[in-house]
Amino acid sequence: MKIYFTFMRKQRSSALLLILNAGVLLLLYLAAHKYLPDLTSDKNALGQLFKILDIAIWIVEAILLGLALWFWLENKQVRVCVSSTTLSYFDPTFNDVSWQVNILDIIELKQVSDVRQDFLSNLIVLKNGEHKQLMYGNYRGFDRRAFFDALVSANPNISVPNSIYSYKKQRPLWAKRIRKKLGLDE
C-alpha cells in the first residue's frame, strides 16, 4: 500500500496558538484602556463600553486559557492520510471525529460556502451520495495542493477544485426548492 499524503499535528500547537491569542487580546484590552480615552470626547459612552469590556475580557480570557489547557493536557493528534486504498481522517478537536473510506468510492472533493460566505465546508462526496466533512481549513501547515494531488494520484477519477482556495457558493435545500417553484432554477 502506497502512502501519497500524510498530515499529523498534535493539539499542543493549537494550545500554544490559543495562549498567543489570549496574550494579544490582553494587550489590545490594555491598549484600549490607555489610548481610547485620548481619542474620544464622549467619556460617558467610553465609560459604558469599558464597563462591558472589563467583564467580558476575563470571561474570554478564561475560555481561551481553559481551552489551551485542555488541548495541552489531551494532546491528541489530528491525522489525515491518503493511501492507494483509503482516505482516513481523525480530528479529536471537540468530538473525536474519525472515518475511513475506500479511495475508489470517492467521486469528488467539494469546497463550498453558503451564499453569504459565512461558513466554508470541505466535503468528500462518495458514490452512494454520502458526504464526509474535512476540517483542514483549521489546520496550520496543511498543504492543500499536496492533498489534492494525492487524492488524484490515488484515484484519477476524483474531481477536485481547480484552485486550492476557491469555494463554490451553495444554496440551502429550502432555498433551492423555493427557487425551483418560482422558476428561477440555477
PDB file of C-alpha atoms in Angstrom:
ATOM      1  CA  MET A   1       0.000   0.000   0.000  1.00  0.00           C
ATOM      2  CA  LYS A   2       1.488   3.285  -1.139  1.00  0.00           C
ATOM      3  CA  ILE A   3       1.087   6.429   1.017  1.00  0.00           C
ATOM      4  CA  TYR A   4       0.511   9.587  -1.054  1.00  0.00           C
ATOM      5  CA  PHE A   5      -0.132  12.119   1.690  1.00  0.00           C
ATOM      6  CA  THR A   6       0.068  12.283   5.478  1.00  0.00           C
ATOM      7  CA  PHE A   7      -0.680  15.189   7.771  1.00  0.00           C
ATOM      8  CA  MET A   8      -0.294  14.941  11.539  1.00  0.00           C
ATOM      9  CA  ARG A   9      -0.420  17.655  14.146  1.00  0.00           C
ATOM     10  CA  LYS A  10      -0.588  17.435  17.921  1.00  0.00           C
ATOM     11  CA  GLN A  11      -3.072  19.563  19.802  1.00  0.00           C
ATOM     12  CA  ARG A  12      -0.287  21.262  21.748  1.00  0.00           C
ATOM     13  CA  SER A  13       0.336  23.504  18.743  1.00  0.00           C
ATOM     14  CA  SER A  14      -3.304  24.609  18.992  1.00  0.00           C
ATOM     15  CA  ALA A  15      -2.814  25.199  22.725  1.00  0.00           C
ATOM     16  CA  LEU A  16       0.156  27.474  22.023  1.00  0.00           C
ATOM     17  CA  LEU A  17      -1.853  29.393  19.436  1.00  0.00           C
ATOM     18  CA  LEU A  18      -4.694  29.878  21.946  1.00  0.00           C
ATOM     19  CA  ILE A  19      -2.231  31.194  24.538  1.00  0.00           C
ATOM     20  CA  LEU A  20      -0.838  33.613  21.953  1.00  0.00           C
ATOM     21  CA  ASN A  21      -4.375  34.788  21.137  1.00  0.00           C
ATOM     22  CA  ALA A  22      -5.104  35.285  24.849  1.00  0.00           C
ATOM     23  CA  GLY A  23      -1.939  37.384  25.168  1.00  0.00           C
ATOM     24  CA  VAL A  24      -2.773  39.535  22.140  1.00  0.00           C
ATOM     25  CA  LEU A  25      -6.313  40.030  23.436  1.00  0.00           C
ATOM     26  CA  LEU A  26      -4.988  41.196  26.807  1.00  0.00           C
ATOM     27  CA  LEU A  27      -2.580  43.622  25.099  1.00  0.00           C
ATOM     28  CA  LEU A  28      -5.426  45.051  22.988  1.00  0.00           C
ATOM     29  CA  TYR A  29      -7.549  45.451  26.118  1.00  0.00           C
ATOM     30  CA  LEU A  30      -4.759  47.303  27.934  1.00  0.00           C
ATOM     31  CA  ALA A  31      -4.074  49.473  24.882  1.00  0.00           C
ATOM     32  CA  ALA A  32      -7.779  50.368  24.653  1.00  0.00           C
ATOM     33  CA  HIS A  33      -7.757  51.494  28.288  1.00  0.00           C
ATOM     34  CA  LYS A  34      -4.641  53.592  27.727  1.00  0.00           C
ATOM     35  CA  TYR A  35      -5.274  55.151  24.296  1.00  0.00           C
ATOM     36  CA  LEU A  36      -9.048  55.296  23.722  1.00  0.00           C
ATOM     37  CA  PRO A  37      -9.723  57.991  26.366  1.00  0.00           C
ATOM     38  CA  ASP A  38      -7.400  60.332  24.426  1.00  0.00           C
ATOM     39  CA  LEU A  39      -9.159  59.642  21.122  1.00  0.00           C
ATOM     40  CA  THR A  40     -12.756  60.299  22.086  1.00  0.00           C
ATOM     41  CA  SER A  41     -14.630  63.232  23.528  1.00  0.00           C
ATOM     42  CA  ASP A  42     -17.646  61.200  24.657  1.00  0.00           C
ATOM     43  CA  LYS A  43     -16.404  59.975  28.032  1.00  0.00           C
ATOM     44  CA  ASN A  44     -19.855  58.654  29.013  1.00  0.00           C
ATOM     45  CA  ALA A  45     -20.075  56.282  26.034  1.00  0.00           C
ATOM     46  CA  LEU A  46     -16.491  55.192  26.587  1.00  0.00           C
ATOM     47  CA  GLY A  47     -17.217  54.527  30.262  1.00  0.00           C
ATOM     48  CA  GLN A  48     -20.168  52.309  29.304  1.00  0.00           C
ATOM     49  CA  LEU A  49     -18.027  50.458  26.773  1.00  0.00           C
ATOM     50  CA  PHE A  50     -15.327  49.850  29.366  1.00  0.00           C
ATOM     51  CA  LYS A  51     -17.896  48.529  31.865  1.00  0.00           C
ATOM     52  CA  ILE A  52     -18.759  45.807  29.357  1.00  0.00           C
ATOM     53  CA  LEU A  53     -15.139  45.197  28.328  1.00  0.00           C
ATOM     54  CA  ASP A  54     -13.995  44.963  31.951  1.00  0.00           C
ATOM     55  CA  ILE A  55     -16.323  41.995  32.437  1.00  0.00           C
ATOM     56  CA  ALA A  56     -16.105  40.366  29.004  1.00  0.00           C
ATOM     57  CA  ILE A  57     -12.303  40.320  28.838  1.00  0.00           C
ATOM     58  CA  TRP A  58     -11.960  37.970  31.797  1.00  0.00           C
ATOM     59  CA  ILE A  59     -14.637  35.613  30.507  1.00  0.00           C
ATOM     60  CA  VAL A  60     -12.995  35.406  27.075  1.00  0.00           C
ATOM     61  CA  GLU A  61      -9.513  35.053  28.605  1.00  0.00           C
ATOM     62  CA  ALA A  62     -10.752  32.224  30.853  1.00  0.00           C
ATOM     63  CA  ILE A  63     -12.291  30.412  27.862  1.00  0.00           C
ATOM     64  CA  LEU A  64      -9.138  30.772  25.733  1.00  0.00           C
ATOM     65  CA  LEU A  65      -6.807  29.680  28.530  1.00  0.00           C
ATOM     66  CA  GLY A  66      -9.153  26.853  29.564  1.00  0.00           C
ATOM     67  CA  LEU A  67      -9.219  25.511  26.000  1.00  0.00           C
ATOM     68  CA  ALA A  68      -5.443  25.878  25.785  1.00  0.00           C
ATOM     69  CA  LEU A  69      -5.006  23.891  28.989  1.00  0.00           C
ATOM     70  CA  TRP A  70      -7.409  21.210  27.773  1.00  0.00           C
ATOM     71  CA  PHE A  71      -5.603  20.879  24.423  1.00  0.00           C
ATOM     72  CA  TRP A  72      -2.217  20.823  26.172  1.00  0.00           C
ATOM     73  CA  LEU A  73      -3.235  18.019  28.534  1.00  0.00           C
ATOM     74  CA  GLU A  74      -5.162  15.977  25.944  1.00  0.00           C
ATOM     75  CA  ASN A  75      -2.528  16.412  23.218  1.00  0.00           C
ATOM     76  CA  LYS A  76      -4.309  14.103  20.799  1.00  0.00           C
ATOM     77  CA  GLN A  77      -3.244  14.110  17.181  1.00  0.00           C
ATOM     78  CA  VAL A  78      -5.085  15.279  14.073  1.00  0.00           C
ATOM     79  CA  ARG A  79      -4.364  12.840  11.228  1.00  0.00           C
ATOM     80  CA  VAL A  80      -5.206  12.884   7.533  1.00  0.00           C
ATOM     81  CA  CYS A  81      -3.798  10.117   5.337  1.00  0.00           C
ATOM     82  CA  VAL A  82      -4.274   9.312   1.656  1.00  0.00           C
ATOM     83  CA  SER A  83      -3.054   5.892   0.582  1.00  0.00           C
ATOM     84  CA  SER A  84      -3.578   3.872  -2.564  1.00  0.00           C
ATOM     85  CA  THR A  85      -6.619   2.216  -0.980  1.00  0.00           C
ATOM     86  CA  THR A  86      -8.077   4.588   1.640  1.00  0.00           C
ATOM     87  CA  LEU A  87      -8.571   8.134   2.818  1.00  0.00           C
ATOM     88  CA  SER A  88      -8.534   8.218   6.604  1.00  0.00           C
ATOM     89  CA  TYR A  89      -9.355  11.171   8.825  1.00  0.00           C
ATOM     90  CA  PHE A  90      -9.182  11.679  12.587  1.00  0.00           C
ATOM     91  CA  ASP A  91      -9.873  15.008  14.280  1.00  0.00           C
ATOM     92  CA  PRO A  92     -10.078  14.950  18.082  1.00  0.00           C
ATOM     93  CA  THR A  93     -10.634  18.684  18.488  1.00  0.00           C
ATOM     94  CA  PHE A  94     -14.070  18.748  20.114  1.00  0.00           C
ATOM     95  CA  ASN A  95     -15.575  15.410  19.255  1.00  0.00           C
ATOM     96  CA  ASP A  96     -13.383  12.510  18.197  1.00  0.00           C
ATOM     97  CA  VAL A  97     -14.402  12.558  14.529  1.00  0.00           C
ATOM     98  CA  SER A  98     -12.937   9.555  12.802  1.00  0.00           C
ATOM     99  CA  TRP A  99     -13.697   7.924   9.489  1.00  0.00           C
ATOM    100  CA  GLN A 100     -12.063   5.973   6.713  1.00  0.00           C
ATOM    101  CA  VAL A 101     -13.318   5.486   3.156  1.00  0.00           C
ATOM    102  CA  ASN A 102     -12.198   3.430   0.207  1.00  0.00           C
ATOM    103  CA  ILE A 103     -10.416   5.711  -2.250  1.00  0.00           C
ATOM    104  CA  LEU A 104     -12.373   4.152  -5.141  1.00  0.00           C
ATOM    105  CA  ASP A 105     -15.673   5.194  -3.505  1.00  0.00           C
ATOM    106  CA  ILE A 106     -14.774   8.904  -3.665  1.00  0.00           C
ATOM    107  CA  ILE A 107     -16.296  10.924  -6.508  1.00  0.00           C
ATOM    108  CA  GLU A 108     -15.349  14.457  -5.581  1.00  0.00           C
ATOM    109  CA  LEU A 109     -13.734  16.815  -3.107  1.00  0.00           C
ATOM    110  CA  LYS A 110     -16.048  19.829  -2.824  1.00  0.00           C
ATOM    111  CA  GLN A 111     -15.216  23.158  -1.226  1.00  0.00           C
ATOM    112  CA  VAL A 112     -18.454  25.066  -0.717  1.00  0.00           C
ATOM    113  CA  SER A 113     -19.651  28.177   1.086  1.00  0.00           C
ATOM    114  CA  ASP A 114     -23.140  29.353   1.875  1.00  0.00           C
ATOM    115  CA  VAL A 115     -24.496  32.231  -0.177  1.00  0.00           C
ATOM    116  CA  ARG A 116     -23.438  34.768   2.475  1.00  0.00           C
ATOM    117  CA  GLN A 117     -19.950  33.150   2.606  1.00  0.00           C
ATOM    118  CA  ASP A 118     -20.182  32.948   6.396  1.00  0.00           C
ATOM    119  CA  PHE A 119     -19.414  29.254   6.535  1.00  0.00           C
ATOM    120  CA  LEU A 120     -16.907  27.241   4.495  1.00  0.00           C
ATOM    121  CA  SER A 121     -17.153  23.448   4.129  1.00  0.00           C
ATOM    122  CA  ASN A 122     -14.750  20.896   2.712  1.00  0.00           C
ATOM    123  CA  LEU A 123     -16.625  17.745   1.732  1.00  0.00           C
ATOM    124  CA  ILE A 124     -15.738  14.342   0.345  1.00  0.00           C
ATOM    125  CA  VAL A 125     -18.605  13.095  -1.844  1.00  0.00           C
ATOM    126  CA  LEU A 126     -18.973   9.323  -2.093  1.00  0.00           C
ATOM    127  CA  LYS A 127     -20.600   7.227  -4.838  1.00  0.00           C
ATOM    128  CA  ASN A 128     -23.534   6.393  -2.536  1.00  0.00           C
ATOM    129  CA  GLY A 129     -24.283  10.136  -2.097  1.00  0.00           C
ATOM    130  CA  GLU A 130     -22.864  10.327   1.414  1.00  0.00           C
ATOM    131  CA  HIS A 131     -20.766  13.372   2.390  1.00  0.00           C
ATOM    132  CA  LYS A 132     -17.801  13.308   4.787  1.00  0.00           C
ATOM    133  CA  GLN A 133     -16.596  16.615   6.176  1.00  0.00           C
ATOM    134  CA  LEU A 134     -12.924  17.554   6.445  1.00  0.00           C
ATOM    135  CA  MET A 135     -11.846  20.453   8.651  1.00  0.00           C
ATOM    136  CA  TYR A 136      -8.455  21.071   7.031  1.00  0.00           C
ATOM    137  CA  GLY A 137      -9.137  24.804   6.855  1.00  0.00           C
ATOM    138  CA  ASN A 138      -8.424  24.856  10.601  1.00  0.00           C
ATOM    139  CA  TYR A 139      -5.027  23.145  10.374  1.00  0.00           C
ATOM    140  CA  ARG A 140      -1.972  25.365  10.227  1.00  0.00           C
ATOM    141  CA  GLY A 141       0.583  23.885   7.849  1.00  0.00           C
ATOM    142  CA  PHE A 142      -1.908  21.739   5.926  1.00  0.00           C
ATOM    143  CA  ASP A 143      -0.731  21.607   2.296  1.00  0.00           C
ATOM    144  CA  ARG A 144      -3.946  21.650   0.281  1.00  0.00           C
ATOM    145  CA  ARG A 145      -2.171  21.305  -3.073  1.00  0.00           C
ATOM    146  CA  ALA A 146      -0.329  18.165  -1.911  1.00  0.00           C
ATOM    147  CA  PHE A 147      -3.595  16.767  -0.506  1.00  0.00           C
ATOM    148  CA  PHE A 148      -5.498  17.418  -3.753  1.00  0.00           C
ATOM    149  CA  ASP A 149      -2.667  15.921  -5.803  1.00  0.00           C
ATOM    150  CA  ALA A 150      -2.551  12.874  -3.528  1.00  0.00           C
ATOM    151  CA  LEU A 151      -6.279  12.237  -3.992  1.00  0.00           C
ATOM    152  CA  VAL A 152      -5.923  12.433  -7.769  1.00  0.00           C
ATOM    153  CA  SER A 153      -2.808  10.223  -7.701  1.00  0.00           C
ATOM    154  CA  ALA A 154      -4.641   7.591  -5.667  1.00  0.00           C
ATOM    155  CA  ASN A 155      -7.740   7.778  -7.883  1.00  0.00           C
ATOM    156  CA  PRO A 156      -7.605   9.853 -11.102  1.00  0.00           C
ATOM    157  CA  ASN A 157     -11.423   9.817 -11.278  1.00  0.00           C
ATOM    158  CA  ILE A 158     -11.751  12.074  -8.209  1.00  0.00           C
ATOM    159  CA  SER A 159     -12.816  15.594  -9.104  1.00  0.00           C
ATOM    160  CA  VAL A 160     -11.014  18.306  -7.094  1.00  0.00           C
ATOM    161  CA  PRO A 161     -11.375  22.108  -7.246  1.00  0.00           C
ATOM    162  CA  ASN A 162      -9.157  23.878  -9.780  1.00  0.00           C
ATOM    163  CA  SER A 163      -7.914  26.326  -7.188  1.00  0.00           C
ATOM    164  CA  ILE A 164      -7.000  25.188  -3.692  1.00  0.00           C
ATOM    165  CA  TYR A 165      -8.731  28.178  -2.080  1.00  0.00           C
ATOM    166  CA  SER A 166     -11.812  28.534  -4.303  1.00  0.00           C
ATOM    167  CA  TYR A 167     -15.191  27.776  -2.773  1.00  0.00           C
ATOM    168  CA  LYS A 168     -18.421  27.402  -4.754  1.00  0.00           C
ATOM    169  CA  LYS A 169     -21.475  29.113  -3.354  1.00  0.00           C
ATOM    170  CA  GLN A 170     -24.105  26.628  -2.282  1.00  0.00           C
ATOM    171  CA  ARG A 171     -27.701  27.485  -1.521  1.00  0.00           C
ATOM    172  CA  PRO A 172     -29.536  25.663   1.271  1.00  0.00           C
ATOM    173  CA  LEU A 173     -32.012  22.985   0.114  1.00  0.00           C
ATOM    174  CA  TRP A 174     -35.027  25.063   1.184  1.00  0.00           C
ATOM    175  CA  ALA A 175     -33.808  27.974  -0.978  1.00  0.00           C
ATOM    176  CA  LYS A 176     -33.301  25.662  -3.963  1.00  0.00           C
ATOM    177  CA  ARG A 177     -36.874  24.360  -3.605  1.00  0.00           C
ATOM    178  CA  ILE A 178     -38.283  27.889  -3.482  1.00  0.00           C
ATOM    179  CA  ARG A 179     -36.218  28.968  -6.495  1.00  0.00           C
ATOM    180  CA  LYS A 180     -37.465  25.913  -8.401  1.00  0.00           C
ATOM    181  CA  LYS A 181     -41.108  26.706  -7.541  1.00  0.00           C
ATOM    182  CA  LEU A 182     -40.577  30.281  -8.683  1.00  0.00           C
ATOM    183  CA  GLY A 183     -38.931  29.115 -11.923  1.00  0.00           C
ATOM    184  CA  LEU A 184     -35.550  30.630 -11.007  1.00  0.00           C
ATOM    185  CA  ASP A 185     -33.516  27.441 -11.446  1.00  0.00           C
ATOM    186  CA  GLU A 186     -29.792  27.934 -11.404  1.00  0.00           C
TER     187      GLU A 186
END
